[in-house]
């Protein structure tokens, strides 16, 4: 394996210069054209004073210019720091000023140097820069190619934000195998998404967060089914997939591989599971990939080890040290390993709710609630009731937009959950709040609950 992602672009440009590398909203760029653009951008960056180890901050854009900038930064041995396109200008300027004189470890031809810094918000709400080495990126690539079958015929549709590992990491194996990327600006235009998947050549693939899968099933199930023989595989992750989405996707795409993956910016790509050809268990995240190991700590937290781990947090050495234990990165995710070695996800440690001395995972309550007919989505959280004290509350949406009778909903949940896990309070809303990457925005709900 070569040492850097851009080495593969150069190799494909030399061996198959006319092969399509990127379809940018209908404008096609070959590997030969892409590599030339990367080299030209690298010279521009050098002319602006960037060099080895320097952080290069730039806004993400769902187009070829992002790819060119990203690869050019690597080519000059600088460090790519892609930021959200909606980041306020004042915050971007502050970051550039703060890290103007920072030089991160680099190398000359090896893999140990830092390639990227991806900024992520943890459970504390504080934004931290996660440092990823070239070695980590290539370990992720090796994991994905071996486990999910990326190949030269893969045409991968990218619709998610490219400053987060969910979509960014899917470009890496495509470049290594010499496949093609199709870039879309989000999932707002479902027609454009389905058109992107409906191509006469190539093995189509994409990454969708569970909310995007739900949208496809609700508003485009027939069109999705028509593409059943075109779609090679779909990967999901970032949040727990509801049972009905998992079942609906399997029914619509009986010939496709459908992966539920355990990954994060800090851990890299760790486990994956083809639920289309296995048990339909939303908790199951599969076995560790080729470069990864997983174990469960005594307190139930998931720990990971392997070359795909982050190098640490930028300017947060103490936080890095608290997460690392003899080469293992200890996450805040809770899980268990079944008899076959599959990782089962049980929620986040900081989200576990103490009700009357019982520990309740809101994820378990939400999964049960989503199986109730007519209930479309929900979030479970702790709340204080003047009459009942500290209780569970379920905020939910419905298919028809109308609230469900509380006794009926509570009875159905009581048939699916232990008594202490059944919420005491219920609130119907028109829509739930989500984060940029498709997760329920729990911080928003904790904030409004604290005010009540």
GROMACS .gro file of N, CA, C and O in nm, residues 347-411:
model
  260
  347UNK      N    1  -2.591   0.229   2.370
  347UNK     CA    2  -2.613   0.370   2.400
  347UNK      C    3  -2.487   0.438   2.449
  347UNK      O    4  -2.378   0.381   2.450
  348UNK      N    5  -2.503   0.564   2.491
  348UNK     CA    6  -2.392   0.645   2.541
  348UNK      C    7  -2.396   0.650   2.694
  348UNK      O    8  -2.504   0.663   2.753
  349UNK      N    9  -2.279   0.640   2.757
  349UNK     CA   10  -2.275   0.640   2.902
  349UNK      C   11  -2.336   0.767   2.960
  349UNK      O   12  -2.412   0.764   3.057
  350UNK      N   13  -2.306   0.883   2.899
  350UNK     CA   14  -2.358   1.009   2.950
  350UNK      C   15  -2.507   1.025   2.931
  350UNK      O   16  -2.568   1.115   2.988
  351UNK      N   17  -2.567   0.936   2.851
  351UNK     CA   18  -2.710   0.947   2.824
  351UNK      C   19  -2.794   0.851   2.908
  351UNK      O   20  -2.917   0.855   2.903
  352UNK      N   21  -2.729   0.761   2.981
  352UNK     CA   22  -2.803   0.667   3.066
  352UNK      C   23  -2.876   0.746   3.174
  352UNK      O   24  -2.820   0.836   3.237
  353UNK      N   25  -3.002   0.713   3.196
  353UNK     CA   26  -3.088   0.786   3.289
  353UNK      C   27  -3.114   0.702   3.413
  353UNK      O   28  -3.145   0.583   3.403
  354UNK      N   29  -3.099   0.763   3.530
  354UNK     CA   30  -3.125   0.695   3.656
  354UNK      C   31  -3.267   0.727   3.700
  354UNK      O   32  -3.300   0.841   3.734
  355UNK      N   33  -3.351   0.625   3.700
  355UNK     CA   34  -3.491   0.641   3.741
  355UNK      C   35  -3.517   0.548   3.860
  355UNK      O   36  -3.521   0.425   3.845
  356UNK      N   37  -3.531   0.606   3.977
  356UNK     CA   38  -3.560   0.527   4.097
  356UNK      C   39  -3.455   0.422   4.126
  356UNK      O   40  -3.487   0.314   4.179
  357UNK      N   41  -3.328   0.451   4.092
  357UNK     CA   42  -3.222   0.355   4.116
  357UNK      C   43  -3.197   0.260   4.001
  357UNK      O   44  -3.097   0.186   4.001
  358UNK      N   45  -3.285   0.262   3.901
  358UNK     CA   46  -3.267   0.178   3.783
  358UNK      C   47  -3.197   0.258   3.674
  358UNK      O   48  -3.227   0.374   3.650
  359UNK      N   49  -3.105   0.192   3.604
  359UNK     CA   50  -3.036   0.255   3.492
  359UNK      C   51  -3.112   0.224   3.363
  359UNK      O   52  -3.134   0.107   3.330
  360UNK      N   53  -3.149   0.329   3.290
  360UNK     CA   54  -3.228   0.313   3.167
  360UNK      C   55  -3.153   0.375   3.050
  360UNK      O   56  -3.112   0.492   3.056
  361UNK      N   57  -3.135   0.299   2.945
  361UNK     CA   58  -3.078   0.353   2.822
  361UNK      C   59  -3.190   0.412   2.738
  361UNK      O   60  -3.284   0.340   2.699
  362UNK      N   61  -3.185   0.542   2.707
  362UNK     CA   62  -3.291   0.600   2.623
  362UNK      C   63  -3.297   0.536   2.486
  362UNK      O   64  -3.403   0.532   2.424
  363UNK      N   65  -3.183   0.485   2.438
  363UNK     CA   66  -3.181   0.419   2.308
  363UNK      C   67  -3.275   0.299   2.306
  363UNK      O   68  -3.349   0.277   2.209
  364UNK      N   69  -3.276   0.220   2.414
  364UNK     CA   70  -3.364   0.103   2.421
  364UNK      C   71  -3.510   0.145   2.419
  364UNK      O   72  -3.594   0.083   2.351
  365UNK      N   73  -3.543   0.251   2.493
  365UNK     CA   74  -3.682   0.299   2.496
  365UNK      C   75  -3.722   0.349   2.357
  365UNK      O   76  -3.833   0.321   2.309
  366UNK      N   77  -3.633   0.421   2.292
  366UNK     CA   78  -3.663   0.477   2.159
  366UNK      C   79  -3.682   0.367   2.056
  366UNK      O   80  -3.771   0.374   1.971
  367UNK      N   81  -3.598   0.264   2.062
  367UNK     CA   82  -3.612   0.154   1.968
  367UNK      C   83  -3.747   0.083   1.986
  367UNK      O   84  -3.812   0.045   1.889
  368UNK      N   85  -3.787   0.066   2.110
  368UNK     CA   86  -3.917   0.003   2.136
  368UNK      C   87  -4.031   0.092   2.086
  368UNK      O   88  -4.128   0.044   2.025
  369UNK      N   89  -4.021   0.222   2.111
  369UNK     CA   90  -4.128   0.314   2.071
  369UNK      C   91  -4.144   0.320   1.919
  369UNK      O   92  -4.256   0.332   1.868
  370UNK      N   93  -4.032   0.309   1.848
  370UNK     CA   94  -4.040   0.319   1.701
  370UNK      C   95  -4.107   0.198   1.637
  370UNK      O   96  -4.138   0.200   1.518
  371UNK      N   97  -4.129   0.093   1.715
  371UNK     CA   98  -4.202  -0.023   1.662
  371UNK      C   99  -4.352  -0.008   1.679
  371UNK      O  100  -4.428  -0.090   1.629
  372UNK      N  101  -4.397   0.095   1.751
  372UNK     CA  102  -4.540   0.120   1.769
  372UNK      C  103  -4.598   0.174   1.638
  372UNK      O  104  -4.548   0.271   1.582
  373UNK      N  105  -4.700   0.110   1.590
  373UNK     CA  106  -4.761   0.150   1.463
  373UNK      C  107  -4.813   0.294   1.471
  373UNK      O  108  -4.883   0.331   1.564
  374UNK      N  109  -4.774   0.374   1.373
  374UNK     CA  110  -4.819   0.513   1.366
  374UNK      C  111  -4.722   0.611   1.427
  374UNK      O  112  -4.729   0.731   1.399
  375UNK      N  113  -4.629   0.562   1.512
  375UNK     CA  114  -4.528   0.651   1.570
  375UNK      C  115  -4.407   0.651   1.477
  375UNK      O  116  -4.351   0.546   1.447
  376UNK      N  117  -4.367   0.770   1.432
  376UNK     CA  118  -4.262   0.776   1.330
  376UNK      C  119  -4.122   0.796   1.388
  376UNK      O  120  -4.026   0.738   1.339
  377UNK      N  121  -4.108   0.878   1.492
  377UNK     CA  122  -3.976   0.898   1.552
  377UNK      C  123  -3.993   0.954   1.692
  377UNK      O  124  -4.102   1.002   1.729
  378UNK      N  125  -3.886   0.950   1.770
  378UNK     CA  126  -3.899   0.991   1.910
  378UNK      C  127  -3.763   1.016   1.972
  378UNK      O  128  -3.660   0.977   1.919
  379UNK      N  129  -3.766   1.079   2.088
  379UNK     CA  130  -3.649   1.095   2.173
  379UNK      C  131  -3.694   1.076   2.317
  379UNK      O  132  -3.798   1.128   2.359
  380UNK      N  133  -3.617   0.999   2.393
  380UNK     CA  134  -3.648   0.974   2.534
  380UNK      C  135  -3.548   1.049   2.620
  380UNK      O  136  -3.426   1.044   2.593
  381UNK      N  137  -3.594   1.115   2.724
  381UNK     CA  138  -3.507   1.191   2.813
  381UNK      C  139  -3.565   1.196   2.953
  381UNK      O  140  -3.680   1.155   2.975
  382UNK      N  141  -3.485   1.243   3.045
  382UNK     CA  142  -3.531   1.255   3.183
  382UNK      C  143  -3.605   1.387   3.200
  382UNK      O  144  -3.572   1.488   3.137
  383UNK      N  145  -3.705   1.385   3.287
  383UNK     CA  146  -3.781   1.507   3.317
  383UNK      C  147  -3.826   1.502   3.462
  383UNK      O  148  -3.827   1.395   3.524
  384UNK      N  149  -3.862   1.617   3.514
  384UNK     CA  150  -3.912   1.625   3.652
  384UNK      C  151  -4.059   1.661   3.650
  384UNK      O  152  -4.101   1.758   3.586
  385UNK      N  153  -4.138   1.579   3.719
  385UNK     CA  154  -4.282   1.601   3.729
  385UNK      C  155  -4.317   1.642   3.872
  385UNK      O  156  -4.267   1.581   3.968
  386UNK      N  157  -4.400   1.746   3.890
  386UNK     CA  158  -4.440   1.788   4.025
  386UNK      C  159  -4.506   1.676   4.104
  386UNK      O  160  -4.494   1.671   4.227
  387UNK      N  161  -4.574   1.584   4.033
  387UNK     CA  162  -4.645   1.476   4.100
  387UNK      C  163  -4.563   1.349   4.112
  387UNK      O  164  -4.571   1.277   4.211
  388UNK      N  165  -4.483   1.319   4.008
  388UNK     CA  166  -4.417   1.189   3.999
  388UNK      C  167  -4.268   1.194   4.028
  388UNK      O  168  -4.204   1.090   4.043
  389UNK      N  169  -4.209   1.313   4.031
  389UNK     CA  170  -4.066   1.325   4.055
  389UNK      C  171  -3.986   1.306   3.928
  389UNK      O  172  -4.027   1.346   3.819
  390UNK      N  173  -3.870   1.242   3.939
  390UNK     CA  174  -3.778   1.221   3.826
  390UNK      C  175  -3.829   1.104   3.742
  390UNK      O  176  -3.834   0.989   3.791
  391UNK      N  177  -3.868   1.130   3.619
  391UNK     CA  178  -3.932   1.028   3.535
  391UNK      C  179  -3.876   1.031   3.393
  391UNK      O  180  -3.801   1.122   3.356
  392UNK      N  181  -3.915   0.934   3.313
  392UNK     CA  182  -3.883   0.932   3.171
  392UNK      C  183  -3.992   1.006   3.093
  392UNK      O  184  -4.111   0.996   3.125
  393UNK      N  185  -3.948   1.079   2.992
  393UNK     CA  186  -4.041   1.149   2.905
  393UNK      C  187  -4.012   1.112   2.761
  393UNK      O  188  -3.895   1.104   2.720
  394UNK      N  189  -4.116   1.087   2.684
  394UNK     CA  190  -4.102   1.054   2.543
  394UNK      C  191  -4.161   1.168   2.460
  394UNK      O  192  -4.278   1.201   2.473
  395UNK      N  193  -4.076   1.228   2.378
  395UNK     CA  194  -4.120   1.328   2.281
  395UNK      C  195  -4.125   1.258   2.146
  395UNK      O  196  -4.026   1.195   2.106
  396UNK      N  197  -4.237   1.267   2.075
  396UNK     CA  198  -4.254   1.182   1.957
  396UNK      C  199  -4.327   1.253   1.845
  396UNK      O  200  -4.396   1.354   1.865
  397UNK      N  201  -4.310   1.199   1.726
  397UNK     CA  202  -4.386   1.242   1.608
  397UNK      C  203  -4.465   1.123   1.556
  397UNK      O  204  -4.433   1.007   1.587
  398UNK      N  205  -4.568   1.152   1.477
  398UNK     CA  206  -4.653   1.044   1.423
  398UNK      C  207  -4.665   1.056   1.272
  398UNK      O  208  -4.640   1.162   1.214
  399UNK      N  209  -4.703   0.946   1.211
  399UNK     CA  210  -4.718   0.942   1.065
  399UNK      C  211  -4.824   1.039   1.015
  399UNK      O  212  -4.808   1.103   0.911
  400UNK      N  213  -4.934   1.050   1.092
  400UNK     CA  214  -5.044   1.135   1.046
  400UNK      C  215  -5.042   1.275   1.107
  400UNK      O  216  -5.131   1.357   1.081
  401UNK      N  217  -4.940   1.303   1.188
  401UNK     CA  218  -4.930   1.436   1.247
  401UNK      C  219  -5.022   1.460   1.366
  401UNK      O  220  -5.027   1.571   1.418
  402UNK      N  221  -5.090   1.356   1.413
  402UNK     CA  222  -5.183   1.369   1.524
  402UNK      C  223  -5.129   1.297   1.647
  402UNK      O  224  -5.063   1.193   1.636
  403UNK      N  225  -5.154   1.351   1.767
  403UNK     CA  226  -5.105   1.285   1.888
  403UNK      C  227  -5.176   1.153   1.912
  403UNK      O  228  -5.292   1.133   1.871
  404UNK      N  229  -5.106   1.061   1.978
  404UNK     CA  230  -5.164   0.933   2.014
  404UNK      C  231  -5.216   0.941   2.157
  404UNK      O  232  -5.164   1.018   2.239
  405UNK      N  233  -5.318   0.864   2.187
  405UNK     CA  234  -5.371   0.862   2.323
  405UNK      C  235  -5.266   0.807   2.418
  405UNK      O  236  -5.209   0.700   2.393
  406UNK      N  237  -5.239   0.881   2.527
  406UNK     CA  238  -5.133   0.841   2.619
  406UNK      C  239  -5.153   0.700   2.676
  406UNK      O  240  -5.057   0.620   2.676
  407UNK      N  241  -5.273   0.662   2.722
  407UNK     CA  242  -5.290   0.526   2.776
  407UNK      C  243  -5.259   0.417   2.672
  407UNK      O  244  -5.197   0.316   2.705
  408UNK      N  245  -5.300   0.441   2.547
  408UNK     CA  246  -5.275   0.343   2.442
  408UNK      C  247  -5.125   0.329   2.416
  408UNK      O  248  -5.071   0.218   2.404
  409UNK      N  249  -5.056   0.442   2.409
  409UNK     CA  250  -4.912   0.440   2.382
  409UNK      C  251  -4.838   0.375   2.498
  409UNK      O  252  -4.747   0.293   2.478
  410UNK      N  253  -4.876   0.408   2.620
  410UNK     CA  254  -4.809   0.351   2.738
  410UNK      C  255  -4.831   0.200   2.745
  410UNK      O  256  -4.739   0.124   2.779
  411UNK      N  257  -4.951   0.152   2.711
  411UNK     CA  258  -4.978   0.009   2.713
  411UNK      C  259  -4.892  -0.065   2.611
  411UNK      O  260  -4.839  -0.173   2.638
   0.00000   0.00000   0.00000
